[in-house]
mmCIF file of C-alpha atoms and ligand atoms in Angstrom:
data_model
loop_
_atom_site.group_PDB
_atom_site.id
_atom_site.type_symbol
_atom_site.label_atom_id
_atom_site.label_comp_id
_atom_site.label_asym_id
_atom_site.label_seq_id
_atom_site.Cartn_x
_atom_site.Cartn_y
_atom_site.Cartn_z
ATOM 1 C CA MET A 1 -0.402 -19.378 17.274
ATOM 2 C CA THR A 2 -0.049 -15.618 17.072
ATOM 3 C CA LEU A 3 2.065 -14.062 14.368
ATOM 4 C CA ILE A 4 3.599 -10.727 15.338
ATOM 5 C CA VAL A 5 5.339 -8.462 12.843
ATOM 6 C CA ARG A 6 7.039 -5.222 13.740
ATOM 7 C CA ALA A 7 6.432 -2.297 11.404
ATOM 8 C CA THR A 8 9.518 -0.692 9.853
ATOM 9 C CA LEU A 9 9.904 2.555 7.914
ATOM 10 C CA LEU A 10 9.114 2.162 4.219
ATOM 11 C CA THR A 11 12.092 2.086 1.864
ATOM 12 C CA VAL A 12 12.242 1.531 -1.894
ATOM 13 C CA ALA A 13 14.312 -1.643 -1.533
ATOM 14 C CA ASP A 14 12.346 -3.233 1.299
ATOM 15 C CA PHE A 15 9.051 -2.800 -0.551
ATOM 16 C CA ALA A 16 10.364 -4.048 -3.916
ATOM 17 C CA PRO A 17 9.125 -7.677 -3.548
ATOM 18 C CA TYR A 18 5.570 -6.346 -3.078
ATOM 19 C CA GLY A 19 5.379 -3.619 -5.702
ATOM 20 C CA SER A 20 6.954 -0.198 -5.914
ATOM 21 C CA VAL A 21 6.929 3.150 -4.167
ATOM 22 C CA ILE A 22 7.108 6.838 -4.903
ATOM 23 C CA SER A 23 9.424 8.222 -2.254
ATOM 24 C CA PRO A 24 10.902 11.554 -3.353
ATOM 25 C CA ASP A 25 13.368 12.052 -0.495
ATOM 26 C CA GLU A 26 15.009 8.682 -1.108
ATOM 27 C CA GLN A 27 14.690 8.584 -4.898
ATOM 28 C CA ILE A 28 15.900 12.135 -5.520
ATOM 29 C CA SER A 29 18.845 11.744 -3.146
ATOM 30 C CA ASN A 30 20.039 8.823 -5.289
ATOM 31 C CA ILE A 31 20.392 10.733 -8.547
ATOM 32 C CA ASP A 32 22.546 13.394 -10.097
ATOM 33 C CA ASP A 33 20.081 16.313 -10.031
ATOM 34 C CA SER A 34 21.683 18.197 -12.872
ATOM 35 C CA SER A 35 20.777 15.469 -15.397
ATOM 36 C CA ARG A 36 17.094 15.428 -14.462
ATOM 37 C CA THR A 37 16.010 19.022 -14.600
ATOM 38 C CA ALA A 38 12.678 19.832 -16.199
ATOM 39 C CA ASN A 39 10.350 22.773 -16.664
ATOM 40 C CA GLN A 40 13.082 25.280 -17.547
ATOM 41 C CA GLY A 41 15.150 24.275 -14.542
ATOM 42 C CA THR A 42 12.387 24.782 -12.021
ATOM 43 C CA ALA A 43 11.810 21.057 -11.385
ATOM 44 C CA ILE A 44 13.471 17.683 -11.070
ATOM 45 C CA LYS A 45 11.694 14.934 -12.995
ATOM 46 C CA LEU A 46 12.255 11.224 -12.396
ATOM 47 C CA LEU A 47 10.801 8.758 -14.882
ATOM 48 C CA ASN A 48 9.062 5.497 -14.066
ATOM 49 C CA VAL A 49 9.546 5.526 -10.289
ATOM 50 C CA SER A 50 6.544 3.224 -9.728
ATOM 51 C CA GLN A 51 4.951 0.758 -12.126
ATOM 52 C CA ILE A 52 1.267 0.384 -13.008
ATOM 53 C CA ASP A 53 0.726 -3.281 -13.655
ATOM 54 C CA LYS A 54 -2.103 -5.280 -15.216
ATOM 55 C CA LYS A 55 -2.209 -8.958 -15.928
ATOM 56 C CA TYR A 56 -3.642 -10.953 -18.797
ATOM 57 C CA PRO A 57 -6.508 -11.703 -19.350
ATOM 58 C CA PHE A 58 -7.555 -8.121 -18.980
ATOM 59 C CA ASP A 59 -10.235 -5.882 -20.402
ATOM 60 C CA GLY A 60 -10.738 -3.606 -17.405
ATOM 61 C CA THR A 61 -10.352 0.156 -17.382
ATOM 62 C CA PRO A 62 -7.969 2.343 -15.377
ATOM 63 C CA ASN A 63 -9.687 4.364 -12.663
ATOM 64 C CA TRP A 64 -8.826 7.030 -10.160
ATOM 65 C CA ASN A 65 -10.721 6.198 -6.982
ATOM 66 C CA LEU A 66 -10.913 8.207 -3.771
ATOM 67 C CA PHE A 67 -10.608 6.647 -0.322
ATOM 68 C CA ARG A 68 -11.290 8.709 2.800
ATOM 69 C CA CYS A 69 -9.740 6.484 5.483
ATOM 70 C CA PHE A 70 -10.744 7.164 9.070
ATOM 71 C CA CYS A 71 -8.122 6.823 11.807
ATOM 72 C CA GLN A 72 -9.265 4.231 14.305
ATOM 73 C CA PRO A 73 -9.157 5.529 17.911
ATOM 74 C CA HIS A 74 -6.594 2.989 19.149
ATOM 75 C CA LEU A 75 -4.196 4.080 16.390
ATOM 76 C CA ARG A 76 -4.176 7.744 17.372
ATOM 77 C CA GLY A 77 -1.370 9.371 19.308
ATOM 78 C CA THR A 78 2.251 8.356 19.526
ATOM 79 C CA LYS A 79 2.302 5.434 21.941
ATOM 80 C CA PRO A 80 3.516 1.995 20.837
ATOM 81 C CA ILE A 81 0.510 0.136 19.505
ATOM 82 C CA GLU A 82 -0.484 -3.397 18.715
ATOM 83 C CA HIS A 83 -2.947 -3.720 15.854
ATOM 84 C CA SER A 84 -4.754 -6.890 14.755
ATOM 85 C CA ILE A 85 -5.078 -7.723 11.069
ATOM 86 C CA ARG A 86 -8.379 -9.419 10.291
ATOM 87 C CA VAL A 87 -8.524 -9.164 6.522
ATOM 88 C CA LEU A 88 -6.026 -9.348 3.702
ATOM 89 C CA GLU A 89 -7.167 -8.651 0.151
ATOM 90 C CA LYS A 90 -5.714 -8.798 -3.329
ATOM 91 C CA HIS A 91 -6.563 -7.451 -6.754
ATOM 92 C CA PRO A 92 -5.533 -10.383 -8.916
ATOM 93 C CA TYR A 93 -5.262 -8.522 -12.221
ATOM 94 C CA SER A 94 -4.188 -5.009 -11.281
ATOM 95 C CA SER A 95 -1.696 -3.045 -9.279
ATOM 96 C CA GLN A 96 -3.153 -0.459 -6.883
ATOM 97 C CA THR A 97 -1.429 2.823 -6.028
ATOM 98 C CA PHE A 98 -2.300 4.833 -2.893
ATOM 99 C CA ILE A 99 -1.279 8.503 -2.938
ATOM 100 C CA PRO A 100 -1.875 10.234 0.412
ATOM 101 C CA MET A 101 -3.262 13.755 0.243
ATOM 102 C CA GLY A 102 -2.691 16.308 2.989
ATOM 103 C CA CYS A 103 -0.443 14.317 5.367
ATOM 104 C CA PRO A 104 2.598 15.913 6.965
ATOM 105 C CA ARG A 105 5.557 15.178 4.713
ATOM 106 C CA GLN A 106 7.993 13.830 7.286
ATOM 107 C CA GLN A 107 5.657 12.005 9.624
ATOM 108 C CA PRO A 108 4.537 8.370 9.396
ATOM 109 C CA CYS A 109 0.814 8.705 8.742
ATOM 110 C CA TYR A 110 -0.248 5.346 7.373
ATOM 111 C CA LEU A 111 0.661 1.692 7.650
ATOM 112 C CA VAL A 112 0.706 -0.872 4.866
ATOM 113 C CA VAL A 113 0.751 -4.605 5.556
ATOM 114 C CA VAL A 114 1.656 -6.893 2.657
ATOM 115 C CA ALA A 115 2.266 -10.553 1.890
ATOM 116 C CA LEU A 116 3.251 -12.518 -1.173
ATOM 117 C CA GLU A 117 0.951 -15.167 -2.576
ATOM 118 C CA ASP A 118 1.522 -18.819 -1.765
ATOM 119 C CA CYS A 119 1.802 -20.298 -5.279
ATOM 120 C CA ASN A 120 0.231 -23.604 -4.235
ATOM 121 C CA THR A 121 -2.867 -22.266 -2.486
ATOM 122 C CA GLY A 122 -3.281 -18.758 -3.934
ATOM 123 C CA ARG A 123 -3.600 -17.568 -0.348
ATOM 124 C CA PRO A 124 -1.245 -15.245 1.532
ATOM 125 C CA ASP A 125 2.115 -16.739 2.440
ATOM 126 C CA LEU A 126 2.278 -15.444 6.005
ATOM 127 C CA THR A 127 6.016 -16.102 6.228
ATOM 128 C CA THR A 128 6.383 -13.122 3.853
ATOM 129 C CA LEU A 129 4.129 -10.763 5.844
ATOM 130 C CA LYS A 130 5.669 -7.305 6.310
ATOM 131 C CA ALA A 131 4.391 -4.025 7.768
ATOM 132 C CA PHE A 132 5.659 -0.631 6.641
ATOM 133 C CA LEU A 133 5.176 2.812 8.184
ATOM 134 C CA CYS A 134 4.738 5.366 5.408
ATOM 135 C CA LYS A 135 5.234 9.117 5.550
ATOM 136 C CA GLY A 136 3.021 11.769 4.039
ATOM 137 C CA ASN A 137 5.315 12.136 1.035
ATOM 138 C CA GLN A 138 5.416 8.445 0.163
ATOM 139 C CA ALA A 139 2.983 6.610 -2.134
ATOM 140 C CA VAL A 140 2.815 2.836 -2.471
ATOM 141 C CA THR A 141 1.847 0.636 -5.407
ATOM 142 C CA TYR A 142 0.827 -2.906 -4.507
ATOM 143 C CA GLY A 143 1.777 -5.171 -7.380
ATOM 144 C CA ALA A 144 -1.009 -7.151 -9.091
ATOM 145 C CA GLY A 145 -1.979 -10.106 -6.912
ATOM 146 C CA ILE A 146 -0.069 -8.890 -3.831
ATOM 147 C CA TRP A 147 -2.033 -9.494 -0.642
ATOM 148 C CA HIS A 148 -2.460 -6.423 1.573
ATOM 149 C CA ALA A 149 -4.453 -5.188 4.539
ATOM 150 C CA PRO A 150 -7.100 -2.527 3.913
ATOM 151 C CA MET A 151 -5.513 0.906 4.459
ATOM 152 C CA ILE A 152 -4.554 1.684 8.068
ATOM 153 C CA THR A 153 -4.165 5.375 8.888
ATOM 154 C CA LEU A 154 -2.238 6.684 11.877
ATOM 155 C CA GLY A 155 -1.943 9.866 13.872
ATOM 156 C CA ASP A 156 -4.235 12.566 15.127
ATOM 157 C CA GLN A 157 -6.143 13.452 11.996
ATOM 158 C CA GLU A 158 -9.762 12.305 11.847
ATOM 159 C CA TYR A 159 -9.143 10.844 8.404
ATOM 160 C CA ILE A 160 -6.651 10.779 5.562
ATOM 161 C CA ASP A 161 -7.708 10.986 1.919
ATOM 162 C CA PHE A 162 -5.969 8.930 -0.752
ATOM 163 C CA GLY A 163 -6.114 9.145 -4.518
ATOM 164 C CA VAL A 164 -6.026 5.537 -5.730
ATOM 165 C CA VAL A 165 -5.156 4.261 -9.209
ATOM 166 C CA ILE A 166 -6.331 0.778 -10.231
ATOM 167 C CA TYR A 167 -7.646 -1.130 -13.244
ATOM 168 C CA GLU A 168 -11.110 -2.563 -12.608
ATOM 169 C CA PHE A 169 -13.681 -4.729 -14.383
ATOM 170 C CA HIS A 170 -16.772 -3.769 -12.335
ATOM 171 C CA ASP A 171 -18.323 -7.076 -13.429
ATOM 172 C CA PRO A 172 -21.377 -7.720 -11.196
ATOM 173 C CA GLN A 173 -21.235 -11.410 -12.129
ATOM 174 C CA ALA A 174 -17.595 -11.760 -11.093
ATOM 175 C CA PRO A 175 -16.547 -9.295 -8.375
ATOM 176 C CA GLU A 176 -13.634 -11.627 -7.552
ATOM 177 C CA LYS A 177 -11.916 -10.372 -10.691
ATOM 178 C CA ASP A 178 -11.470 -7.012 -8.916
ATOM 179 C CA CYS A 179 -10.963 -8.091 -5.307
ATOM 180 C CA GLN A 180 -10.530 -11.252 -3.240
ATOM 181 C CA GLU A 181 -10.374 -11.422 0.538
ATOM 182 C CA GLN A 182 -8.860 -13.717 3.118
ATOM 183 C CA HIS A 183 -10.197 -13.445 6.675
ATOM 184 C CA TYR A 184 -8.321 -14.149 9.894
ATOM 185 C CA ASP A 185 -9.156 -14.255 13.556
ATOM 186 C CA SER A 186 -7.015 -11.886 15.600
ATOM 187 C CA SER A 187 -3.921 -14.069 15.304
ATOM 188 C CA ILE A 188 -1.988 -11.608 13.119
ATOM 189 C CA LYS A 189 -0.718 -8.623 15.039
ATOM 190 C CA VAL A 190 1.401 -5.686 13.935
ATOM 191 C CA GLU A 191 3.540 -3.857 16.465
ATOM 192 C CA ILE A 192 3.851 -0.188 15.662
ATOM 193 C CA PHE A 193 6.444 1.982 17.346
ATOM 194 C CA GLN A 194 5.922 5.495 16.141
ATOM 195 C CA CYS A 195 8.668 8.085 16.416
HETATM 196 C C1 LIG B 201 10.276 0.957 -15.527
HETATM 197 O O1 LIG B 201 10.878 0.315 -14.410
HETATM 198 C C2 LIG B 201 10.680 -1.081 -14.375
HETATM 199 C C3 LIG B 201 11.225 -1.621 -13.051
HETATM 200 O O2 LIG B 201 12.483 -1.113 -12.777
HETATM 201 C C4 LIG B 201 11.290 -1.736 -15.593
HETATM 202 O O3 LIG B 201 11.055 -3.116 -15.576
HETATM 203 C C5 LIG B 201 10.686 -1.122 -16.848
HETATM 204 O O4 LIG B 201 11.327 -1.631 -17.999
HETATM 205 C C6 LIG B 201 10.814 0.394 -16.825
HETATM 206 N N1 LIG B 201 10.085 0.972 -17.938
HETATM 207 C C7 LIG B 201 10.558 1.975 -18.674
HETATM 208 C C8 LIG B 201 9.677 2.486 -19.757
HETATM 209 O O5 LIG B 201 11.658 2.456 -18.470
#
């Protein structure tokens, strides 16, 4: 059986079961600006918009990693697209934040696909699978243990760079402490309708 999910635009509330987001347009429009000025009135500062998360038992270290994510040819352009998901992965002990660098602010330029864990099996609960189109001024934090597809970039750029924050063990004896994968045949498809 084929599972098809339709991608929707990322919002703070829709992503909340899977982690948190940094989405300035939405988050700043929801506050009273005058109470949040910073830097001698030249900035607005919001506290704690996204949460870095690590789970016990934990002795890993926080890292900034860099991902240069290449746009696959079938995901270029603006036509409606169907994309197959073949791998979901999770970082059982750490959140992971992706901050896009150099994408147009108002344009969807990457896609995140997430699922909650099935408590009985530890595997993805595909009934909770969701796909979100993210703009250049949105960053996402997958919560610790949240299943997600490897980054999917969209549009006409050759690649998109991301700064990525995660806690890692780097234990050669136990790489599964940092990352676990679940593989699928092509039975999970995401429909993407770009603007
Ligand atoms: C940050 O936000 C989270 C989620 O809303 C909340 O649980 C936490 O207590 C907040 N932390 C601080 C320091 O305000």
